[in-house]
Amino acid sequence: MKSAISEARSLMVEDQIRARGVKDPRVLDAMRETPRERFVPSRLADLAYEDAPLPIEEGQTISQPYIVGLMLEAARIKPTDRVLEIGAGSGYASAVISLLAKEVLAIERFPSLVALAQARLEAINCRNVTVQQGDGTLGAADRAPFDAIIVSAGAPEVPPSLLAQLALGGRLVIPVGHDARAQELVVIEKTDEHRFDRRSLGHVQFVPLIGTEGWASEGAVVGIRRAAPEVRLGKRDRAKIARTIADACEPFGDLRHAPLDALLARIGHARVVLIGESTHGTSEFYRLRARITAALVARAGFKVIGIEADWPDTAAIDRMVRKRPASPLREPMYARFPTWMWRNIEMQEFVSWLARRNETLEPSKRAGIHGLDVYGLNNSIGAVIDFLARVDPFAAEQARERYSCFSPWEQDPATWGRAAAVGLTPTCEHEAVATLKSLLEERLRYSREDVDAFFDAARAATVVGEAEKYYRAMYRSSRESWNLRDRHMFETLLALLEHRGSDTRAVIWAHNSHVGNAAATEMGTHGEINLGQLVRERFGNQAYLIGFGTDQGTVAAASNWDAPMEVKTVRPSHEDSYERIMHEACRLLPAPSNSFFLPLRSAHAPALRAELMHPRLERAIGVVYRPETELVSHYFEANLPAQFDEYIWIDQTTALEPTALPPTGEYEIEFPTPAGRTPAGRTPAGMESIPDTYPFGL
Ligand code: SAH
């Protein structure tokens, strides 16, 4: 008769593992045979078959059974294989592997865990596992190569030593990522001496891998303070802070009538205003951002609008709004995922407003719109060649020749980056740099006729160079590629300011994660910089950083990268988040206000600033939203008043409206009616000379 415990184990295999898609019968059998209850502290034995990781000695954890099954299936271990496991912990995974492989070497950092695992393995008569103490990030060179390497702790990056110790055809399964709460579980297969194929199994959460090629120390790991008591606020504290917010904020109901005068006064003489959004698919963020921008353009003479979009695609819009000659694109505008981010009604409204406003102005006064991002390789290549074809056909031929380096990969630059990063295909660095250099050398000649067209082409050539680096960096490390991208956005902004003249002022639209100072968030702790931080460092108080936030509603987002857009429901905010406090503050406002501006600079709100200064969770929804794993995938720790100068809260929000059409046509759209004029005697500082032709009433 089957014992209760083996019954529980069979159920676990059926319900938690097979039901979730792990099908390999050898893995399922091995898990059915391995007594997990013998590997957890005895007080937790009753929980051994729960669908969860459990705490073990030394503050470590035994992985959730499903994750063990998933990793081992992905490792495709054969009975003849020699396997290395890093992070033996309790010894449980080693025991399961011992049934699949010929022999297992397991490395563990804590001597006490080594002793415990050895004893536990011996007790179940497991003879083909050796557990030894050491730094597993370096592998075990003297015993290499291994047919499979399983890493049971999360690494910031893939340790090169482990890659080197894989046998030909060997598989490395490892959680990687800079966020201690959400690593990506990847399988890397060595397909020939210099080639590694990499595949993702989704997001997971492991204890940190600490060692020479892992995290430097426990303290270096970000995000594990997550539920720390100082972050958890009781209801009473929240109510108190919510009261302070309600007193300090400037409430509004309908965003079409949100009063902007005080905000414009706070912005004052700032040269750069960054407006961030906490999702890439919320209509209200887009519309209010457009209103604020229109006010900055019409009342404060802002001339550069920089957006988190591709340079060449946005250049086509810029040509339209500034009445410059059109130039064809190789690929349809904003056709790259995520299309809805710029192909939407909200964007169309703004673009047609800008076009109409510019109509009556002389060219040097017209505000332009520009893409700051590093993507858009193909359209950039096209833009450079087309420009040269007009001004210097010989150079165009040379550029075409050089850029042909990218041709086999044009449709899939990410795959190119991976191939180039591992030496499978030559890089195109030299070709990209040489083209940009030749172009810049002829600056005077090329810009004689149309200086804007030259500037466009030079930026496009810069994008090609940076994208070339970006796609290679992407394979190596998410931190490196992120930093490269934000640095590129910053350089583009500086180039635009220079190009439009020394007194030029710019407004930037991008995600909160690019706009809010990274040094005030988890990003900073793990070495990521961003546009907001670079702008702050360069412009000091002449930069005004604004963030948007919301509690709940709907959002346009995909479930996965490259997947179709869906209208998803945004979950009510987490109780440990800034969002929750804002939501509570909202409920204290007189109806019909359900939104507000919240100035955060000490000059405006010293008491509030002090109260909000304790780090809390903050939500970021990008183009992908996964409500099922929201806490792990979308929340990070931040210090709001250090991150932004102002926060705009819209309690309930709705998904933006995507459109199939490129936003370049002429659209007759009803624009929000102008809000009231500046009250007499209260002309906002710094805007005395600006005519009060406030936003859309032109
Ligand atoms: N496979 C284990 C999971 C243990 S948790 C099980 O089934 O129980 C991960 C383990 O990795 C921890 O015990 C931790 O101490 C260990 N670890 C972290 N960094 C390490 C390193 N550089 N070398 C070896 N072990 C490490």
XYZ file of C-alpha atoms and ligand atoms in Angstrom:
724
model
C 0.000 0.000 0.000
C 1.176 3.478 -0.781
C 2.057 5.605 2.225
C 0.333 8.944 2.734
C 3.566 10.692 2.016
C 4.245 9.024 -1.323
C 0.614 9.705 -2.162
C 1.218 13.403 -1.471
C 4.314 13.235 -3.630
C 2.472 11.673 -6.570
C -0.205 14.328 -6.254
C 2.454 17.021 -6.236
C 3.940 15.641 -9.442
C 0.532 15.477 -11.109
C -0.994 18.739 -9.955
C 1.953 21.054 -9.648
C 4.375 19.754 -12.218
C 2.803 17.740 -14.995
C -0.284 19.987 -14.997
C 1.950 22.995 -15.658
C 3.535 21.425 -18.673
C 6.603 19.494 -17.507
C 6.236 16.293 -19.523
C 9.588 14.489 -19.442
C 8.723 11.091 -17.885
C 12.219 10.607 -16.456
C 12.035 13.926 -14.609
C 8.529 13.167 -13.339
C 9.610 9.698 -12.162
C 12.697 11.040 -10.413
C 10.607 13.600 -8.585
C 8.087 10.944 -7.631
C 10.917 8.928 -6.099
C 12.775 11.656 -4.192
C 11.527 12.205 -0.632
C 11.430 16.019 -0.453
C 10.283 15.851 3.169
C 13.762 14.541 4.080
C 15.386 17.734 2.744
C 13.495 20.396 4.680
C 13.892 21.265 8.365
C 11.827 18.687 10.267
C 9.338 21.258 11.553
C 8.409 21.957 7.927
C 8.128 18.331 6.811
C 4.331 18.595 6.631
C 4.708 21.348 4.075
C 7.130 19.450 1.886
C 4.573 18.866 -0.866
C 3.070 22.311 -0.905
C 3.405 24.245 -4.130
C 6.042 26.597 -2.737
C 9.684 27.175 -1.953
C 10.443 26.680 1.748
C 13.026 28.199 4.056
C 16.042 26.058 4.920
C 19.021 26.687 7.161
C 21.288 29.761 6.724
C 18.367 31.862 5.473
C 18.335 30.020 2.134
C 15.449 28.274 0.408
C 14.638 24.951 -1.165
C 13.193 25.676 -4.583
C 9.536 25.232 -5.449
C 9.097 21.683 -6.838
C 7.719 22.937 -10.139
C 10.789 25.079 -10.748
C 13.059 22.102 -10.104
C 11.022 20.081 -12.630
C 11.104 22.896 -15.167
C 14.875 23.363 -14.863
C 15.668 19.680 -15.050
C 13.456 19.093 -18.064
C 15.147 22.006 -19.826
C 18.568 20.529 -18.981
C 17.726 17.316 -20.931
C 19.927 15.170 -18.692
C 20.855 11.733 -20.029
C 21.830 8.690 -17.928
C 25.425 9.026 -19.132
C 25.735 12.726 -18.245
C 28.034 14.373 -15.734
C 26.209 17.242 -14.077
C 27.344 20.229 -12.032
C 24.873 21.826 -9.645
C 25.655 25.241 -8.158
C 23.876 26.017 -4.912
C 23.292 22.588 -3.408
C 21.363 24.109 -0.501
C 19.311 21.324 1.050
C 20.612 18.787 -1.466
C 17.114 18.097 -2.802
C 17.734 19.053 -6.415
C 21.012 17.084 -6.336
C 19.053 14.041 -5.190
C 16.610 14.364 -8.086
C 19.465 14.876 -10.554
C 21.276 11.828 -9.193
C 18.433 9.697 -10.577
C 18.754 11.248 -14.028
C 22.532 11.418 -14.479
C 25.636 9.313 -14.132
C 27.210 11.574 -11.533
C 26.614 14.909 -9.870
C 29.028 17.420 -8.403
C 27.185 19.913 -6.195
C 28.836 23.085 -4.887
C 27.511 25.046 -1.936
C 28.767 28.259 -0.352
C 27.808 27.586 3.281
C 29.853 24.848 5.001
C 26.929 24.076 7.331
C 24.646 23.436 4.355
C 27.299 21.242 2.746
C 27.368 19.046 5.857
C 23.570 18.899 6.067
C 23.149 18.078 2.390
C 25.795 15.348 2.616
C 24.021 13.784 5.579
C 20.621 14.001 3.927
C 21.852 12.437 0.694
C 23.595 9.673 2.551
C 20.445 8.958 4.563
C 18.522 8.207 1.379
C 21.397 6.158 0.069
C 22.313 8.451 -2.767
C 25.818 7.492 -3.896
C 26.604 9.344 -7.103
C 26.543 12.883 -5.670
C 29.555 14.733 -4.267
C 28.817 17.901 -2.326
C 31.677 20.281 -1.794
C 32.104 23.709 -0.317
C 33.204 26.519 -2.625
C 32.351 29.440 -4.854
C 30.187 27.896 -7.525
C 30.331 30.957 -9.785
C 33.771 29.695 -10.801
C 32.466 26.176 -11.446
C 34.931 23.310 -10.998
C 37.588 23.663 -13.688
C 39.425 20.509 -12.575
C 36.298 18.400 -13.155
C 35.082 20.089 -16.355
C 33.571 19.764 -18.887
C 30.009 19.066 -17.766
C 27.114 17.877 -19.893
C 24.732 19.984 -17.860
C 25.108 22.755 -15.298
C 22.179 23.693 -13.082
C 22.434 26.923 -11.110
C 19.972 27.142 -8.228
C 20.650 30.772 -7.285
C 20.092 34.019 -9.200
C 23.086 35.623 -10.923
C 23.303 39.225 -12.159
C 24.889 37.905 -15.351
C 25.883 34.522 -16.758
C 29.235 33.610 -15.156
C 31.752 33.160 -18.002
C 33.506 30.339 -16.109
C 30.359 28.244 -16.285
C 30.003 28.817 -20.019
C 33.610 27.738 -20.456
C 33.045 24.522 -18.517
C 30.147 23.308 -20.653
C 30.821 20.308 -22.892
C 29.958 20.632 -26.563
C 26.190 20.187 -26.705
C 26.024 20.921 -22.964
C 23.186 22.866 -21.347
C 23.394 25.537 -18.667
C 20.178 26.387 -16.822
C 20.458 29.562 -14.772
C 18.340 32.399 -13.389
C 19.849 35.746 -14.461
C 18.951 39.365 -13.964
C 19.673 42.476 -11.966
C 16.443 42.411 -10.069
C 16.694 40.144 -7.076
C 12.961 39.528 -7.237
C 12.562 38.668 -10.865
C 15.267 36.921 -12.755
C 14.885 35.353 -16.119
C 15.365 31.607 -16.159
C 17.507 30.903 -19.214
C 18.778 27.775 -20.907
C 22.043 28.206 -22.750
C 23.223 25.445 -25.032
C 26.752 25.216 -26.360
C 26.189 24.308 -29.992
C 29.790 24.641 -31.086
C 33.029 25.969 -29.663
C 31.986 29.629 -29.844
C 28.298 29.407 -30.236
C 25.686 29.453 -27.527
C 21.931 29.340 -28.083
C 19.908 31.043 -25.443
C 16.253 30.558 -24.632
C 14.106 31.954 -21.842
C 11.799 29.905 -19.626
C 10.183 32.961 -18.059
C 10.555 34.849 -14.819
C 11.538 33.282 -11.525
C 12.711 34.363 -8.117
C 15.786 32.756 -6.563
C 18.075 33.596 -3.664
C 21.178 35.422 -4.899
C 24.242 33.693 -6.306
C 27.063 35.233 -4.337
C 30.639 34.912 -5.501
C 33.407 36.096 -7.797
C 31.270 35.988 -10.952
C 27.960 36.592 -9.191
C 26.758 39.213 -6.730
C 29.527 40.695 -4.590
C 27.611 40.246 -1.342
C 24.135 39.988 0.056
C 24.156 43.753 0.562
C 24.885 44.367 -3.112
C 21.671 42.710 -4.128
C 18.782 45.035 -4.628
C 15.173 44.352 -4.010
C 15.470 41.838 -1.227
C 14.479 44.437 1.290
C 11.117 44.239 -0.411
C 8.841 43.435 2.516
C 11.112 44.965 5.125
C 9.160 46.263 8.115
C 10.184 49.862 7.556
C 8.584 49.739 4.133
C 5.334 48.267 5.367
C 3.082 51.026 6.531
C 0.124 50.442 8.756
C -3.260 51.857 7.820
C -2.868 54.642 10.319
C 0.459 55.906 8.910
C -0.943 55.741 5.434
C -3.960 57.782 6.449
C -1.687 60.433 7.930
C 0.467 60.734 4.831
C -2.614 60.673 2.630
C -3.920 63.683 4.588
C -0.664 65.576 4.002
C -0.885 64.798 0.295
C -4.508 65.878 0.082
C -3.547 69.193 1.705
C -0.512 69.774 -0.511
C -1.891 68.752 -3.887
C -3.680 70.701 -6.592
C -6.761 68.633 -7.352
C -8.742 68.439 -10.547
C -11.594 66.431 -11.980
C -11.791 66.430 -15.749
C -8.269 66.525 -17.131
C -9.339 68.754 -20.003
C -9.804 71.488 -17.445
C -6.927 70.694 -15.117
C -5.446 74.108 -14.240
C -1.890 74.337 -15.529
C -0.847 77.805 -14.399
C 0.690 76.770 -11.110
C 2.563 73.912 -12.745
C 3.931 76.256 -15.405
C 5.010 78.634 -12.679
C 6.883 75.853 -10.919
C 8.547 74.865 -14.171
C 9.602 78.508 -14.439
C 12.747 78.887 -16.514
C 13.662 75.181 -16.641
C 15.357 74.302 -19.907
C 14.317 70.687 -19.960
C 11.006 69.288 -18.755
C 10.707 65.519 -18.646
C 7.263 63.993 -18.450
C 7.167 60.327 -17.542
C 4.346 57.821 -17.696
C 3.875 54.792 -15.481
C 2.476 52.723 -18.365
C 2.928 52.869 -22.128
C -0.779 52.541 -22.771
C -2.857 54.977 -20.707
C -4.987 57.508 -22.544
C -5.142 60.029 -19.696
C -1.343 60.204 -19.430
C -1.038 60.896 -23.129
C -3.767 63.522 -23.158
C -2.661 65.473 -20.133
C 0.955 65.261 -21.248
C -0.122 66.681 -24.608
C -1.952 69.537 -22.901
C 1.026 70.381 -20.716
C 3.328 70.216 -23.717
C 1.054 72.404 -25.782
C 1.123 74.960 -22.974
C 4.907 74.806 -22.833
C 5.129 75.271 -26.585
C 2.523 78.003 -26.874
C 3.204 79.935 -23.703
C 6.823 79.275 -22.890
C 8.373 78.854 -26.321
C 9.523 75.245 -25.998
C 10.806 74.202 -29.419
C 11.960 70.618 -29.008
C 9.672 67.718 -28.177
C 11.705 64.553 -27.706
C 9.864 61.273 -27.410
C 10.773 57.669 -26.589
C 10.420 56.609 -30.208
C 12.563 55.837 -33.231
C 14.456 58.718 -34.801
C 13.649 58.182 -38.506
C 9.948 57.459 -37.962
C 9.518 60.541 -35.820
C 11.579 62.568 -38.277
C 8.850 61.904 -40.836
C 6.312 63.454 -38.475
C 8.650 66.313 -37.761
C 8.920 67.080 -41.458
C 5.190 67.250 -41.627
C 4.658 69.447 -38.583
C 7.494 71.809 -39.457
C 6.465 71.884 -43.130
C 9.732 70.483 -44.388
C 10.026 68.337 -47.514
C 8.936 64.753 -46.947
C 11.341 61.838 -47.247
C 10.247 58.216 -47.662
C 10.723 55.557 -44.994
C 11.860 52.028 -45.726
C 9.367 50.520 -43.331
C 5.972 51.904 -42.353
C 6.086 54.421 -39.556
C 6.092 52.944 -36.052
C 5.511 49.477 -37.449
C 7.863 47.913 -34.934
C 6.474 46.427 -31.714
C 4.896 48.108 -29.726
C 2.944 49.849 -32.471
C 0.251 51.305 -30.244
C 2.764 53.344 -28.302
C 2.862 55.988 -31.045
C 0.116 54.917 -33.392
C -2.842 56.102 -31.414
C -5.593 58.689 -31.461
C -4.032 60.624 -28.600
C -0.810 61.084 -30.565
C -2.705 62.031 -33.726
C -4.527 64.757 -31.854
C -1.316 66.226 -30.613
C 0.475 65.985 -33.934
C -2.299 67.725 -35.808
C -2.418 70.450 -33.178
C 1.308 70.989 -33.533
C 1.064 71.091 -37.315
C -1.684 73.689 -37.183
C 0.112 75.820 -34.650
C 3.307 75.846 -36.679
C 1.484 76.983 -39.812
C 1.560 80.627 -38.861
C 5.092 80.724 -37.474
C 8.366 81.355 -39.234
C 10.505 78.181 -39.540
C 12.956 79.005 -36.740
C 10.097 79.361 -34.250
C 8.312 76.126 -35.124
C 8.377 73.379 -32.513
C 9.620 70.035 -33.763
C 9.124 66.491 -32.601
C 11.971 63.976 -32.464
C 12.592 60.330 -31.579
C 15.270 59.840 -28.940
C 15.464 56.077 -28.962
C 18.166 53.790 -30.248
C 15.993 51.311 -32.155
C 14.935 51.776 -35.760
C 18.047 50.428 -37.422
C 16.456 49.836 -40.832
C 14.743 53.149 -41.272
C 17.927 54.849 -40.085
C 20.012 53.031 -42.675
C 17.448 54.060 -45.288
C 17.507 57.669 -44.116
C 21.296 57.941 -44.377
C 21.423 56.401 -47.851
C 18.504 58.468 -49.165
C 20.045 61.671 -47.908
C 23.410 60.878 -49.474
C 21.747 59.845 -52.712
C 20.449 63.408 -52.981
C 23.622 65.286 -52.069
C 26.486 62.941 -52.925
C 25.673 59.826 -54.977
C 29.201 58.503 -54.689
C 29.088 58.616 -50.886
C 25.640 57.028 -51.030
C 27.120 54.081 -52.879
C 29.856 53.780 -50.294
C 27.353 53.912 -47.420
C 25.196 51.290 -49.124
C 28.229 49.076 -49.431
C 29.222 49.512 -45.796
C 25.724 49.076 -44.417
C 25.322 45.867 -46.404
C 27.086 44.365 -43.405
C 23.662 44.461 -41.720
C 21.699 43.108 -44.695
C 21.355 39.467 -43.720
C 20.000 40.520 -40.350
C 17.876 43.539 -41.072
C 14.656 41.888 -40.066
C 16.065 40.600 -36.825
C 18.733 42.821 -35.316
C 18.426 41.138 -31.902
C 19.535 37.822 -33.403
C 22.316 39.637 -35.208
C 23.464 41.127 -31.898
C 23.604 37.700 -30.321
C 25.487 36.183 -33.236
C 27.948 39.087 -33.303
C 28.398 39.039 -29.530
C 29.527 35.416 -29.568
C 31.682 35.849 -32.659
C 29.477 33.878 -35.013
C 29.204 36.781 -37.389
C 31.491 39.807 -37.718
C 30.367 42.986 -35.973
C 29.440 45.979 -38.155
C 31.045 48.476 -35.815
C 33.698 49.627 -38.221
C 31.193 50.090 -41.063
C 28.792 52.082 -38.901
C 31.507 54.328 -37.482
C 33.122 54.906 -40.872
C 29.832 55.984 -42.429
C 29.093 58.451 -39.650
C 32.618 59.803 -39.843
C 32.490 60.362 -43.611
C 29.158 62.104 -43.227
C 30.367 64.451 -40.488
C 33.530 65.283 -42.410
C 31.389 66.727 -45.185
C 29.155 68.650 -42.811
C 29.688 72.044 -44.455
C 29.087 70.816 -47.955
C 26.131 68.607 -47.075
C 24.317 71.108 -44.912
C 24.650 73.996 -47.331
C 21.250 73.484 -48.838
C 19.224 72.086 -46.008
C 20.771 72.076 -42.578
C 17.822 70.227 -41.044
C 18.094 67.431 -43.583
C 21.785 67.062 -42.800
C 21.059 67.006 -39.091
C 18.444 64.274 -39.644
C 20.882 62.153 -41.617
C 23.672 62.616 -39.076
C 21.359 61.538 -36.259
C 20.210 58.551 -38.284
C 23.841 57.549 -38.864
C 24.445 57.930 -35.124
C 21.478 55.651 -34.426
C 22.943 53.010 -36.746
C 26.202 53.125 -34.781
C 24.547 53.037 -31.382
C 22.038 50.363 -32.395
C 24.932 48.244 -33.615
C 26.436 48.414 -30.139
C 23.078 48.139 -28.414
C 22.062 44.849 -29.996
C 25.393 43.282 -29.111
C 25.251 44.611 -25.550
C 21.740 43.225 -25.172
C 23.100 39.739 -25.344
C 25.781 40.393 -22.766
C 23.891 42.289 -20.124
C 20.622 44.068 -19.627
C 22.348 46.743 -17.567
C 24.860 47.562 -20.270
C 22.223 47.785 -23.003
C 19.869 49.840 -20.828
C 22.619 52.326 -20.010
C 23.678 52.582 -23.623
C 20.096 53.305 -24.642
C 19.518 56.022 -22.058
C 22.864 57.604 -22.756
C 21.937 57.710 -26.420
C 18.648 59.434 -25.579
C 20.572 62.001 -23.566
C 23.083 62.634 -26.356
C 20.229 63.038 -28.822
C 18.618 65.595 -26.537
C 21.879 67.559 -26.295
C 22.308 67.435 -30.065
C 18.785 68.774 -30.537
C 19.311 71.621 -28.078
C 22.473 72.596 -29.877
C 20.914 72.298 -33.300
C 17.946 74.536 -32.487
C 19.993 77.281 -30.843
C 21.358 78.156 -27.459
C 18.122 79.287 -25.825
C 16.169 76.218 -26.901
C 13.948 74.535 -24.302
C 12.886 70.917 -24.586
C 10.134 68.700 -23.283
C 10.675 64.959 -23.183
C 8.106 62.167 -23.184
C 9.216 58.763 -21.977
C 8.426 56.139 -19.409
C 8.834 57.031 -15.729
C 11.714 54.570 -15.642
C 13.649 56.757 -18.098
C 12.478 60.082 -16.712
C 12.582 59.694 -12.914
C 16.113 59.957 -11.508
C 17.428 56.369 -11.502
C 19.686 57.131 -8.563
C 16.546 57.308 -6.403
C 15.334 53.841 -7.325
C 16.459 50.238 -7.318
C 17.875 50.841 -10.781
C 20.602 52.987 -9.302
C 21.521 50.343 -6.768
C 22.384 47.946 -9.526
C 24.310 50.256 -11.725
C 21.660 51.480 -14.121
C 21.564 55.121 -15.078
C 18.830 56.830 -17.035
C 17.900 59.894 -18.998
C 16.387 61.680 -15.984
C 19.536 61.235 -13.965
C 21.815 62.420 -16.773
C 19.589 65.446 -17.373
C 19.531 66.213 -13.645
C 23.304 65.969 -13.419
C 23.753 68.261 -16.419
C 20.989 70.814 -15.863
C 20.434 70.730 -12.084
C 17.338 72.688 -11.132
C 16.981 73.755 -14.739
C 15.537 70.296 -15.291
C 11.990 69.567 -14.151
C 11.162 65.874 -13.794
C 7.492 64.898 -13.754
C 6.050 61.425 -13.187
C 2.568 60.078 -13.772
C 0.818 57.423 -11.691
C -2.508 55.644 -11.415
C -4.341 53.247 -9.143
C -6.452 51.132 -11.450
C -8.390 50.939 -14.688
C -7.429 49.587 -18.076
C -4.224 49.770 -20.047
C -3.082 48.939 -23.567
C -0.287 46.383 -23.229
C 0.830 42.990 -24.481
C 1.264 39.780 -22.496
C 4.672 39.155 -24.026
C 7.210 40.997 -26.129
C 6.052 40.992 -29.768
C 2.597 39.735 -28.799
C -0.537 41.618 -29.874
C -1.861 44.555 -27.884
C -4.693 43.811 -25.463
C -6.779 46.034 -23.250
C -5.821 44.741 -19.821
C -7.232 45.486 -16.420
C -4.802 47.261 -14.099
C -4.990 45.811 -10.614
C -5.603 48.102 -7.654
C -2.259 49.256 -6.316
C -0.260 47.279 -3.771
C -0.646 48.250 -0.138
C 3.066 48.966 0.312
C 3.214 51.257 -2.690
C 3.270 55.009 -3.193
C 0.294 54.454 -5.454
C -1.816 53.181 -2.570
C -1.126 56.310 -0.554
C -2.020 58.524 -3.518
C -5.215 56.563 -3.951
C -6.108 57.107 -0.309
C -5.333 60.803 -0.635
C -7.707 60.972 -3.577
C -10.546 59.801 -1.438
C -10.065 62.796 0.834
C -10.557 65.270 -2.005
C -13.838 67.072 -2.537
C -15.868 65.648 -5.453
C -15.524 65.633 -8.385
C -11.742 65.713 -7.977
C -10.113 62.340 -8.457
C -6.755 63.484 -9.771
C -4.075 65.918 -8.725
C -0.745 67.598 -9.312
C 1.660 66.992 -6.451
C 4.680 69.317 -6.269
C 7.550 67.516 -4.557
C 10.419 70.004 -4.453
C 11.322 71.095 -0.972
C 10.590 74.707 -1.818
C 6.996 73.782 -2.504
C 6.239 71.002 -0.069
C 8.838 70.500 2.671
C 6.607 68.535 5.050
C 5.221 66.301 2.371
C 8.663 65.655 0.985
C 9.915 64.520 4.347
C 6.981 62.155 4.809
C 7.382 60.611 1.394
C 11.145 60.212 1.656
C 11.017 56.626 2.955
C 11.442 54.178 0.094
C 8.319 52.347 -0.968
C 7.174 50.257 -3.850
C 6.269 51.893 -7.124
C 4.594 50.293 -10.121
C 5.947 50.339 -13.667
C 3.901 48.965 -16.527
C 5.737 48.999 -19.818
C 4.597 47.600 -23.121
C 4.188 44.232 -21.409
C 1.838 43.871 -18.448
C 1.532 40.681 -16.429
C -1.039 41.225 -13.728
C -0.695 37.581 -12.612
C 2.822 38.199 -11.337
C 2.440 41.896 -10.753
C 4.381 42.261 -7.524
C 7.420 40.519 -8.912
C 7.294 41.828 -12.455
C 6.093 45.401 -12.079
C 6.964 46.808 -8.684
C 10.328 48.184 -7.680
C 11.574 50.196 -4.768
C 11.864 53.943 -5.136
C 12.124 57.170 -3.266
C 9.508 59.304 -4.970
C 10.527 62.848 -3.957
C 14.123 62.105 -4.935
C 12.974 60.620 -8.210
C 10.640 63.394 -9.409
C 10.058 67.123 -8.929
C 6.356 66.619 -9.415
C 3.946 63.694 -9.546
C 0.676 63.717 -11.420
C -1.928 61.348 -10.113
C -4.920 60.134 -12.086
C -6.781 57.685 -9.941
C -8.759 55.806 -12.569
C -7.413 55.468 -16.071
C -8.305 53.906 -19.397
C -6.413 52.269 -22.222
C -5.339 54.506 -25.065
C -6.963 54.068 -28.453
C -4.667 52.489 -31.017
C -4.957 53.303 -34.673
C -3.914 51.436 -37.758
C -2.992 54.641 -39.561
C 0.324 56.397 -39.276
C -0.323 59.581 -37.371
C 0.642 61.856 -40.184
C -2.670 62.579 -41.862
C -4.743 65.648 -41.300
C -7.271 64.868 -38.650
C -10.086 67.099 -37.641
C -10.266 66.468 -33.954
C -12.099 68.360 -31.265
C -9.456 69.710 -28.954
C -10.037 70.358 -25.307
C -11.253 73.882 -24.767
C -8.841 76.285 -23.164
C -8.938 76.531 -19.418
C -9.194 79.940 -17.801
C -6.644 82.633 -18.389
C -4.006 83.446 -15.873
C -5.726 85.347 -13.084
C -4.889 89.042 -13.117
C -1.810 89.941 -11.138
C -0.591 86.362 -10.989
C 1.471 86.010 -14.105
C 3.546 82.880 -13.645
C 7.192 83.593 -13.053
C 9.278 83.359 -16.157
C 6.398 83.638 -18.569
C 5.743 87.318 -18.529
C 6.491 87.804 -22.172
C 4.586 84.820 -23.433
C 1.272 85.579 -25.087
C -1.605 83.882 -23.391
C -2.692 81.882 -26.406
C -3.024 78.913 -24.162
C -2.998 75.477 -25.610
C -5.447 74.506 -28.191
C -7.298 77.695 -28.823
C -5.183 78.640 -31.795
N 19.016 23.438 -5.115
C 18.798 23.875 -3.772
C 18.406 25.338 -3.740
C 19.151 26.059 -2.674
S 19.022 27.768 -2.677
C 17.757 22.999 -3.114
O 17.171 22.198 -3.797
O 17.580 23.110 -1.917
C 20.504 28.266 -3.427
C 21.760 27.936 -2.713
O 22.802 28.538 -3.434
C 21.877 28.464 -1.309
O 22.051 27.409 -0.447
C 23.112 29.370 -1.347
O 23.877 29.285 -0.169
C 23.851 28.809 -2.530
N 24.810 29.705 -3.152
C 24.716 31.033 -3.384
N 25.824 31.481 -4.005
C 26.638 30.407 -4.175
C 27.911 30.222 -4.774
N 28.599 31.228 -5.315
N 28.421 28.983 -4.773
C 27.757 27.955 -4.235
N 26.561 28.077 -3.666
C 25.986 29.286 -3.642
